[in-house]
Amino acid sequence: MLSVSGLTVRYGSVTAVSDVDLSIGDGEVLALLGPSGCGKSTLLRAVAGLEPAEGTVCWDGADLADVPVHRRGFGLVFQDGQLFPHRDVAGNVAFGLRMQGRKSPERVAELLTLVGLAGYESRRVTSLSGGEQQRVALARALAPRPRLLLLDEPLSALDRSMREQLAMDLATLLRAAGTTAMVVTHDHDEAFTLADRVAVMNAGRVNQTGDPAEVWRRPVDEETARFLGCTTFLPGRVANGVLTCEFGAIPLAAPDGAVHVGLRPTALRPAPAGVAGKVTGRVHRHDHVRLVVDAGRAVDAVAEVTNAPSVGDEVTLTLDETGVAIIGP
Ligand code: ADP
Ligand code: MG
């Protein structure tokens, strides 16, 4: 198990990572999620031993301060694969095995099957698509059986459809291989697809760690909620398992009392009855239409692609519980 405590990385006057505590249990996949520039890569590099840091990085209780990168037993996968262009696929995957003094065509074949590239041994890596190259990078990192796999935005360089497919494949194969992993990403969908647990980072600090569904429904503060897609904030009240706010009421299992509510655009939808407003903005997204509605104040809403209202239309909005978050520790 990995345990990180008080980890701090400074670059001159910039504190890129600030007093981070984090642990990853055996076989667990932790997603480190946060906006660009918040310190995710720096934290990953410090764990790998690539970046000098204050604080401690331990594996099974043993401090790794004096253990160099290549002796930590950690595997690394970066955004752009960083494959060896002059070696074929098998040569890339076998690299880590050769470093261990092992030569195992069977292990290479096994890994290529795991990542969905069976039979690709003699292909040139330069002839592969971006997604295939990332699969090779993953196979190469997994081949020496690392005790921890560190992935830094492994899917960010791929186009959307490829990214979604590979995220699902990656989730399946990390579980199949029982891999302990830390995946760095700025993309919520990716984090929630891959992770057993999510750590949300901002400005060098980890603000919240928890079960993905819990973090999604219960962001710890407004900053975290904004990063997780909330755009409207308002007071609400819970009584007898029902949350009531100015846009309506939904069931919510929470103690009675006042709450701070965050709404994602998906929390508000045009319906036959509800809070009245006028559409002031409209953008077609891939599978829905995103609206801005003046309902006393500007709020975001979503509509189905078919029959979506136009700018200038009067609408009534109702609350959809899937987009509602309750903010607070
Ligand atoms: P993320 O991966 O979340 O996008 P990074 O860890 O790359 O963020 O960067 C965190 C902060 O540290 C940024 O402000 C970045 O400019 C700074 N930083 C990263 N690497 C260096 C470096 N080698 N020298 C100076 N500043 C750096
Ligand atoms: Mg980064």
CSV table of C-alpha atoms and ligand atoms in Angstrom, one decimal:
chain,number,residue,atom,x,y,z
A,1,MET,CA,0.0,0.0,0.0
A,2,LEU,CA,1.1,3.5,-0.8
A,3,SER,CA,1.0,6.2,1.8
A,4,VAL,CA,2.0,9.8,1.2
A,5,SER,CA,2.1,12.3,4.0
A,6,GLY,CA,2.9,16.0,4.2
A,7,LEU,CA,4.1,15.9,0.6
A,8,THR,CA,5.2,19.4,-0.5
A,9,VAL,CA,7.0,20.3,-3.8
A,10,ARG,CA,8.3,23.9,-4.3
A,11,TYR,CA,9.7,25.4,-7.5
A,12,GLY,CA,11.3,28.6,-6.2
A,13,SER,CA,8.5,30.7,-4.8
A,14,VAL,CA,5.8,28.5,-6.4
A,15,THR,CA,4.4,25.7,-4.1
A,16,ALA,CA,3.1,23.2,-6.7
A,17,VAL,CA,2.1,20.6,-4.1
A,18,SER,CA,1.2,21.6,-0.6
A,19,ASP,CA,1.1,19.2,2.4
A,20,VAL,CA,-0.7,16.4,0.7
A,21,ASP,CA,-1.7,13.2,2.5
A,22,LEU,CA,-2.9,10.3,0.4
A,23,SER,CA,-3.0,6.6,0.5
A,24,ILE,CA,-3.8,3.9,-2.0
A,25,GLY,CA,-4.7,0.4,-0.8
A,26,ASP,CA,-3.6,-2.8,-2.6
A,27,GLY,CA,-5.6,-3.4,-5.8
A,28,GLU,CA,-7.2,0.1,-5.5
A,29,VAL,CA,-7.4,2.6,-8.3
A,30,LEU,CA,-7.3,6.2,-7.1
A,31,ALA,CA,-8.0,9.0,-9.5
A,32,LEU,CA,-6.3,12.3,-8.8
A,33,LEU,CA,-8.7,14.8,-10.4
A,34,GLY,CA,-8.2,18.6,-10.7
A,35,PRO,CA,-7.9,21.5,-13.1
A,36,SER,CA,-4.9,22.1,-15.3
A,37,GLY,CA,-2.0,23.5,-13.3
A,38,CYS,CA,-3.2,22.3,-9.9
A,39,GLY,CA,-0.2,20.1,-9.2
A,40,LYS,CA,-1.3,16.7,-10.3
A,41,SER,CA,1.7,15.8,-12.4
A,42,THR,CA,4.1,17.2,-9.9
A,43,LEU,CA,2.5,15.0,-7.2
A,44,LEU,CA,2.7,11.9,-9.4
A,45,ARG,CA,6.3,12.7,-10.2
A,46,ALA,CA,7.2,13.1,-6.5
A,47,VAL,CA,5.6,9.7,-5.8
A,48,ALA,CA,7.6,8.2,-8.6
A,49,GLY,CA,10.8,9.7,-7.2
A,50,LEU,CA,11.3,12.0,-10.2
A,51,GLU,CA,10.9,15.2,-8.2
A,52,PRO,CA,12.5,16.1,-4.9
A,53,ALA,CA,9.9,16.7,-2.3
A,54,GLU,CA,9.4,17.4,1.4
A,55,GLY,CA,7.3,14.9,3.4
A,56,THR,CA,7.3,11.1,3.1
A,57,VAL,CA,6.3,8.5,0.4
A,58,CYS,CA,6.1,5.0,1.9
A,59,TRP,CA,5.3,1.6,0.5
A,60,ASP,CA,4.0,-0.9,3.0
A,61,GLY,CA,5.3,1.4,5.8
A,62,ALA,CA,8.9,1.6,4.4
A,63,ASP,CA,10.1,5.1,3.5
A,64,LEU,CA,11.2,5.4,-0.1
A,65,ALA,CA,13.3,8.6,0.3
A,66,ASP,CA,16.5,6.7,-0.5
A,67,VAL,CA,15.0,4.4,-3.1
A,68,PRO,CA,15.8,5.6,-6.7
A,69,VAL,CA,13.1,5.7,-9.4
A,70,HIS,CA,14.0,2.4,-11.0
A,71,ARG,CA,14.1,0.5,-7.8
A,72,ARG,CA,10.6,1.6,-6.5
A,73,GLY,CA,8.8,-1.0,-8.6
A,74,PHE,CA,6.4,1.5,-10.0
A,75,GLY,CA,5.2,1.6,-13.6
A,76,LEU,CA,4.7,4.9,-15.5
A,77,VAL,CA,2.4,5.8,-18.3
A,78,PHE,CA,2.4,9.3,-19.7
A,79,GLN,CA,0.0,11.2,-22.0
A,80,ASP,CA,2.0,10.7,-25.1
A,81,GLY,CA,3.1,7.1,-24.5
A,82,GLN,CA,6.8,7.9,-25.0
A,83,LEU,CA,7.4,4.6,-26.9
A,84,PHE,CA,10.7,3.8,-28.5
A,85,PRO,CA,10.1,4.6,-32.1
A,86,HIS,CA,13.0,2.4,-33.4
A,87,ARG,CA,11.7,-0.8,-31.7
A,88,ASP,CA,8.7,-2.8,-32.7
A,89,VAL,CA,5.7,-3.4,-30.4
A,90,ALA,CA,7.2,-6.5,-28.8
A,91,GLY,CA,10.5,-4.7,-28.3
A,92,ASN,CA,8.7,-1.9,-26.4
A,93,VAL,CA,6.6,-4.2,-24.2
A,94,ALA,CA,9.7,-6.4,-23.4
A,95,PHE,CA,11.7,-3.3,-22.4
A,96,GLY,CA,10.9,-3.5,-18.6
A,97,LEU,CA,11.4,-7.2,-18.6
A,98,ARG,CA,14.9,-6.9,-20.1
A,99,MET,CA,15.7,-4.3,-17.4
A,100,GLN,CA,14.9,-7.1,-14.9
A,101,GLY,CA,17.1,-9.5,-16.9
A,102,ARG,CA,14.2,-11.5,-18.1
A,103,LYS,CA,13.2,-12.3,-21.6
A,104,SER,CA,9.7,-13.6,-22.0
A,105,PRO,CA,7.9,-13.7,-25.3
A,106,GLU,CA,5.0,-15.4,-23.5
A,107,ARG,CA,4.7,-12.5,-21.1
A,108,VAL,CA,4.7,-10.1,-24.0
A,109,ALA,CA,2.0,-12.0,-25.8
A,110,GLU,CA,0.0,-12.2,-22.5
A,111,LEU,CA,0.2,-8.4,-22.1
A,112,LEU,CA,-0.7,-7.7,-25.7
A,113,THR,CA,-3.8,-9.9,-25.3
A,114,LEU,CA,-4.7,-8.0,-22.1
A,115,VAL,CA,-4.6,-4.6,-23.8
A,116,GLY,CA,-6.5,-5.9,-26.9
A,117,LEU,CA,-3.5,-6.0,-29.3
A,118,ALA,CA,-2.9,-9.8,-29.6
A,119,GLY,CA,-0.6,-10.5,-32.6
A,120,TYR,CA,0.8,-7.0,-32.8
A,121,GLU,CA,4.4,-8.1,-31.8
A,122,SER,CA,6.2,-7.2,-34.9
A,123,ARG,CA,4.2,-4.0,-35.8
A,124,ARG,CA,6.2,-0.8,-35.9
A,125,VAL,CA,5.0,1.5,-33.2
A,126,THR,CA,5.0,4.4,-35.7
A,127,SER,CA,2.3,2.6,-37.7
A,128,LEU,CA,-0.1,2.5,-34.8
A,129,SER,CA,-3.0,4.8,-34.0
A,130,GLY,CA,-2.8,7.0,-30.9
A,131,GLY,CA,-5.1,4.7,-29.0
A,132,GLU,CA,-3.0,1.6,-30.0
A,133,GLN,CA,0.2,3.4,-28.9
A,134,GLN,CA,-1.3,4.1,-25.5
A,135,ARG,CA,-2.3,0.4,-25.2
A,136,VAL,CA,1.4,-0.5,-26.0
A,137,ALA,CA,2.6,2.0,-23.4
A,138,LEU,CA,0.2,0.4,-20.8
A,139,ALA,CA,1.4,-3.2,-21.7
A,140,ARG,CA,5.0,-2.0,-21.4
A,141,ALA,CA,4.3,-0.5,-17.9
A,142,LEU,CA,2.4,-3.6,-16.7
A,143,ALA,CA,4.8,-6.3,-18.1
A,144,PRO,CA,7.3,-6.2,-15.1
A,145,ARG,CA,4.3,-6.5,-12.7
A,146,PRO,CA,4.8,-3.1,-11.0
A,147,ARG,CA,3.5,-2.9,-7.4
A,148,LEU,CA,2.0,0.6,-8.3
A,149,LEU,CA,1.1,1.9,-11.7
A,150,LEU,CA,1.2,5.7,-12.2
A,151,LEU,CA,-0.7,7.1,-15.1
A,152,ASP,CA,-0.5,10.8,-16.0
A,153,GLU,CA,-3.4,11.8,-18.3
A,154,PRO,CA,-3.0,8.6,-20.2
A,155,LEU,CA,-6.0,9.3,-22.5
A,156,SER,CA,-5.8,13.1,-23.0
A,157,ALA,CA,-4.1,13.0,-26.3
A,158,LEU,CA,-6.8,10.8,-27.9
A,159,ASP,CA,-10.0,11.9,-29.6
A,160,ARG,CA,-13.3,11.7,-27.8
A,161,SER,CA,-14.6,8.3,-29.0
A,162,MET,CA,-11.3,6.7,-28.6
A,163,ARG,CA,-10.9,8.1,-25.1
A,164,GLU,CA,-14.3,6.9,-23.9
A,165,GLN,CA,-13.6,3.4,-25.3
A,166,LEU,CA,-10.1,3.2,-23.9
A,167,ALA,CA,-11.2,4.5,-20.5
A,168,MET,CA,-13.7,1.6,-20.2
A,169,ASP,CA,-11.1,-0.9,-21.4
A,170,LEU,CA,-8.6,0.5,-19.0
A,171,ALA,CA,-11.0,0.3,-16.1
A,172,THR,CA,-11.7,-3.4,-16.9
A,173,LEU,CA,-8.1,-4.4,-17.4
A,174,LEU,CA,-6.8,-2.6,-14.2
A,175,ARG,CA,-9.4,-4.7,-12.3
A,176,ALA,CA,-8.6,-7.9,-14.2
A,177,ALA,CA,-4.9,-7.5,-13.4
A,178,GLY,CA,-5.7,-6.4,-9.8
A,179,THR,CA,-3.4,-3.4,-10.4
A,180,THR,CA,-2.9,-0.8,-7.7
A,181,ALA,CA,-2.9,2.5,-9.6
A,182,MET,CA,-3.0,6.3,-9.4
A,183,VAL,CA,-4.5,7.9,-12.5
A,184,VAL,CA,-4.1,11.6,-12.9
A,185,THR,CA,-6.7,13.4,-15.0
A,186,HIS,CA,-8.5,16.7,-15.4
A,187,ASP,CA,-11.6,14.9,-16.9
A,188,HIS,CA,-14.4,13.9,-14.5
A,189,ASP,CA,-15.9,11.3,-16.8
A,190,GLU,CA,-12.5,9.6,-17.0
A,191,ALA,CA,-12.0,9.8,-13.2
A,192,PHE,CA,-15.4,8.4,-12.5
A,193,THR,CA,-15.0,5.6,-15.1
A,194,LEU,CA,-11.7,4.5,-13.7
A,195,ALA,CA,-11.6,5.1,-10.0
A,196,ASP,CA,-12.5,3.2,-6.9
A,197,ARG,CA,-11.8,6.4,-5.1
A,198,VAL,CA,-11.3,10.0,-6.2
A,199,ALA,CA,-9.0,12.7,-4.7
A,200,VAL,CA,-10.0,16.2,-5.9
A,201,MET,CA,-7.1,18.6,-6.1
A,202,ASN,CA,-6.9,22.3,-6.4
A,203,ALA,CA,-4.0,24.8,-6.1
A,204,GLY,CA,-1.6,22.2,-4.8
A,205,ARG,CA,-3.9,20.7,-2.2
A,206,VAL,CA,-6.2,17.7,-2.0
A,207,ASN,CA,-9.6,19.2,-1.0
A,208,GLN,CA,-11.6,16.0,-0.9
A,209,THR,CA,-11.1,12.2,-1.1
A,210,GLY,CA,-13.8,9.7,-1.3
A,211,ASP,CA,-16.1,7.3,-3.1
A,212,PRO,CA,-16.7,8.8,-6.6
A,213,ALA,CA,-20.5,8.9,-6.3
A,214,GLU,CA,-20.2,10.5,-2.9
A,215,VAL,CA,-17.8,13.2,-4.1
A,216,TRP,CA,-20.1,13.9,-7.1
A,217,ARG,CA,-23.2,14.3,-4.9
A,218,ARG,CA,-21.5,15.9,-1.9
A,219,PRO,CA,-18.6,18.2,-2.9
A,220,VAL,CA,-16.9,19.5,0.2
A,221,ASP,CA,-16.9,23.2,-0.9
A,222,GLU,CA,-18.1,25.5,-3.6
A,223,GLU,CA,-14.7,25.5,-5.4
A,224,THR,CA,-14.8,21.7,-5.6
A,225,ALA,CA,-18.5,21.8,-6.7
A,226,ARG,CA,-17.7,24.3,-9.5
A,227,PHE,CA,-14.9,22.0,-10.7
A,228,LEU,CA,-17.4,19.1,-10.7
A,229,GLY,CA,-19.8,21.0,-12.9
A,230,CYS,CA,-22.1,23.0,-10.6
A,231,THR,CA,-22.9,26.4,-12.0
A,232,THR,CA,-25.8,27.6,-9.8
A,233,PHE,CA,-25.7,27.8,-6.0
A,234,LEU,CA,-28.7,28.4,-3.7
A,235,PRO,CA,-30.0,27.7,-0.2
A,236,GLY,CA,-32.2,24.7,0.4
A,237,ARG,CA,-33.9,23.0,3.3
A,238,VAL,CA,-34.3,19.3,4.1
A,239,ALA,CA,-37.3,18.1,6.0
A,240,ASN,CA,-38.5,14.4,6.3
A,241,GLY,CA,-36.3,13.2,3.4
A,242,VAL,CA,-37.3,15.9,1.0
A,243,LEU,CA,-35.0,18.7,-0.2
A,244,THR,CA,-36.8,22.0,-1.1
A,245,CYS,CA,-35.3,24.9,-2.9
A,246,GLU,CA,-36.6,27.7,-5.1
A,247,PHE,CA,-36.7,25.4,-8.2
A,248,GLY,CA,-38.7,22.6,-6.5
A,249,ALA,CA,-38.4,19.6,-4.3
A,250,ILE,CA,-36.7,16.2,-4.7
A,251,PRO,CA,-36.2,13.2,-2.3
A,252,LEU,CA,-32.9,13.4,-0.4
A,253,ALA,CA,-31.7,11.2,2.4
A,254,ALA,CA,-30.2,13.8,4.7
A,255,PRO,CA,-30.8,15.1,8.2
A,256,ASP,CA,-33.4,17.9,8.5
A,257,GLY,CA,-32.0,21.4,8.3
A,258,ALA,CA,-30.6,24.1,6.0
A,259,VAL,CA,-28.3,23.0,3.2
A,260,HIS,CA,-26.2,24.7,0.5
A,261,VAL,CA,-27.2,23.4,-2.9
A,262,GLY,CA,-25.2,23.3,-6.1
A,263,LEU,CA,-27.0,22.7,-9.4
A,264,ARG,CA,-25.4,21.3,-12.5
A,265,PRO,CA,-27.0,22.3,-15.8
A,266,THR,CA,-28.6,18.9,-15.9
A,267,ALA,CA,-30.5,19.7,-12.6
A,268,LEU,CA,-32.9,22.1,-14.5
A,269,ARG,CA,-35.0,21.0,-17.4
A,270,PRO,CA,-37.9,22.5,-19.3
A,271,ALA,CA,-41.2,20.8,-18.3
A,272,PRO,CA,-44.9,21.5,-18.6
A,273,ALA,CA,-44.9,23.1,-15.1
A,274,GLY,CA,-42.3,24.7,-12.8
A,275,VAL,CA,-40.4,27.9,-12.3
A,276,ALA,CA,-41.0,30.4,-15.2
A,277,GLY,CA,-38.1,31.9,-17.2
A,278,LYS,CA,-37.0,33.1,-20.6
A,279,VAL,CA,-34.4,31.4,-22.7
A,280,THR,CA,-31.4,33.8,-23.3
A,281,GLY,CA,-28.8,31.4,-24.6
A,282,ARG,CA,-28.8,28.1,-26.5
A,283,VAL,CA,-25.9,25.8,-27.5
A,284,HIS,CA,-26.2,22.4,-29.2
A,285,ARG,CA,-23.9,19.9,-27.4
A,286,HIS,CA,-23.3,16.3,-28.6
A,287,ASP,CA,-26.4,14.7,-27.1
A,288,HIS,CA,-28.4,17.6,-25.5
A,289,VAL,CA,-29.0,21.3,-25.8
A,290,ARG,CA,-27.6,23.5,-23.2
A,291,LEU,CA,-29.7,26.6,-22.3
A,292,VAL,CA,-29.2,29.7,-20.3
A,293,VAL,CA,-32.5,30.8,-18.8
A,294,ASP,CA,-33.4,34.1,-17.1
A,295,ALA,CA,-35.5,32.8,-14.2
A,296,GLY,CA,-35.1,35.9,-11.9
A,297,ARG,CA,-31.4,35.2,-12.4
A,298,ALA,CA,-29.4,33.5,-15.1
A,299,VAL,CA,-29.3,29.7,-14.7
A,300,ASP,CA,-28.0,26.9,-16.8
A,301,ALA,CA,-30.4,24.1,-17.9
A,302,VAL,CA,-30.5,21.3,-20.5
A,303,ALA,CA,-33.1,20.2,-22.9
A,304,GLU,CA,-33.6,17.2,-25.2
A,305,VAL,CA,-32.3,17.8,-28.7
A,306,THR,CA,-35.7,17.2,-30.1
A,307,ASN,CA,-38.2,20.0,-29.2
A,308,ALA,CA,-35.5,22.2,-27.5
A,309,PRO,CA,-36.8,25.7,-26.9
A,310,SER,CA,-35.2,28.6,-28.8
A,311,VAL,CA,-33.8,31.9,-27.6
A,312,GLY,CA,-36.6,34.2,-26.6
A,313,ASP,CA,-39.0,31.3,-25.7
A,314,GLU,CA,-40.8,31.3,-22.3
A,315,VAL,CA,-40.2,28.0,-20.5
A,316,THR,CA,-40.9,26.5,-17.1
A,317,LEU,CA,-38.1,24.6,-15.4
A,318,THR,CA,-38.3,21.6,-13.0
A,319,LEU,CA,-35.6,20.1,-10.8
A,320,ASP,CA,-34.0,16.8,-11.8
A,321,GLU,CA,-32.2,15.2,-8.9
A,322,THR,CA,-29.4,13.6,-11.0
A,323,GLY,CA,-27.8,17.1,-11.3
A,324,VAL,CA,-28.2,18.2,-7.7
A,325,ALA,CA,-25.3,18.4,-5.3
A,326,ILE,CA,-25.3,19.2,-1.6
A,327,ILE,CA,-22.2,21.2,-0.6
A,328,GLY,CA,-20.4,20.9,2.6
A,329,PRO,CA,-18.1,18.8,4.7
B,1,ADP,P1,-1.1,19.7,-13.5
B,1,ADP,O1,-0.4,18.4,-13.8
B,1,ADP,O2,-2.2,19.6,-12.5
B,1,ADP,O3,-1.6,20.4,-14.7
B,1,ADP,P2,1.6,20.5,-12.7
B,1,ADP,O4,1.9,19.6,-11.6
B,1,ADP,O5,2.2,20.3,-14.1
B,1,ADP,O6,0.0,20.7,-12.8
B,1,ADP,O7,2.0,22.0,-12.3
B,1,ADP,C1,1.7,22.6,-11.1
B,1,ADP,C2,2.3,23.9,-10.9
B,1,ADP,O8,3.7,23.8,-10.8
B,1,ADP,C3,2.1,24.9,-12.1
B,1,ADP,O9,1.9,26.2,-11.6
B,1,ADP,C4,3.3,24.7,-12.9
B,1,ADP,O10,3.5,25.9,-13.7
B,1,ADP,C5,4.4,24.5,-11.9
B,1,ADP,N1,5.5,23.7,-12.3
B,1,ADP,C6,5.5,22.4,-12.8
B,1,ADP,N2,6.7,22.0,-13.1
B,1,ADP,C7,7.5,23.0,-12.9
B,1,ADP,C8,9.0,23.2,-13.0
B,1,ADP,N3,9.7,22.2,-13.5
B,1,ADP,N4,9.5,24.4,-12.7
B,1,ADP,C9,8.7,25.4,-12.3
B,1,ADP,N5,7.4,25.3,-12.1
B,1,ADP,C10,6.8,24.1,-12.4
B,2,MG,MG,-0.2,17.5,-15.7
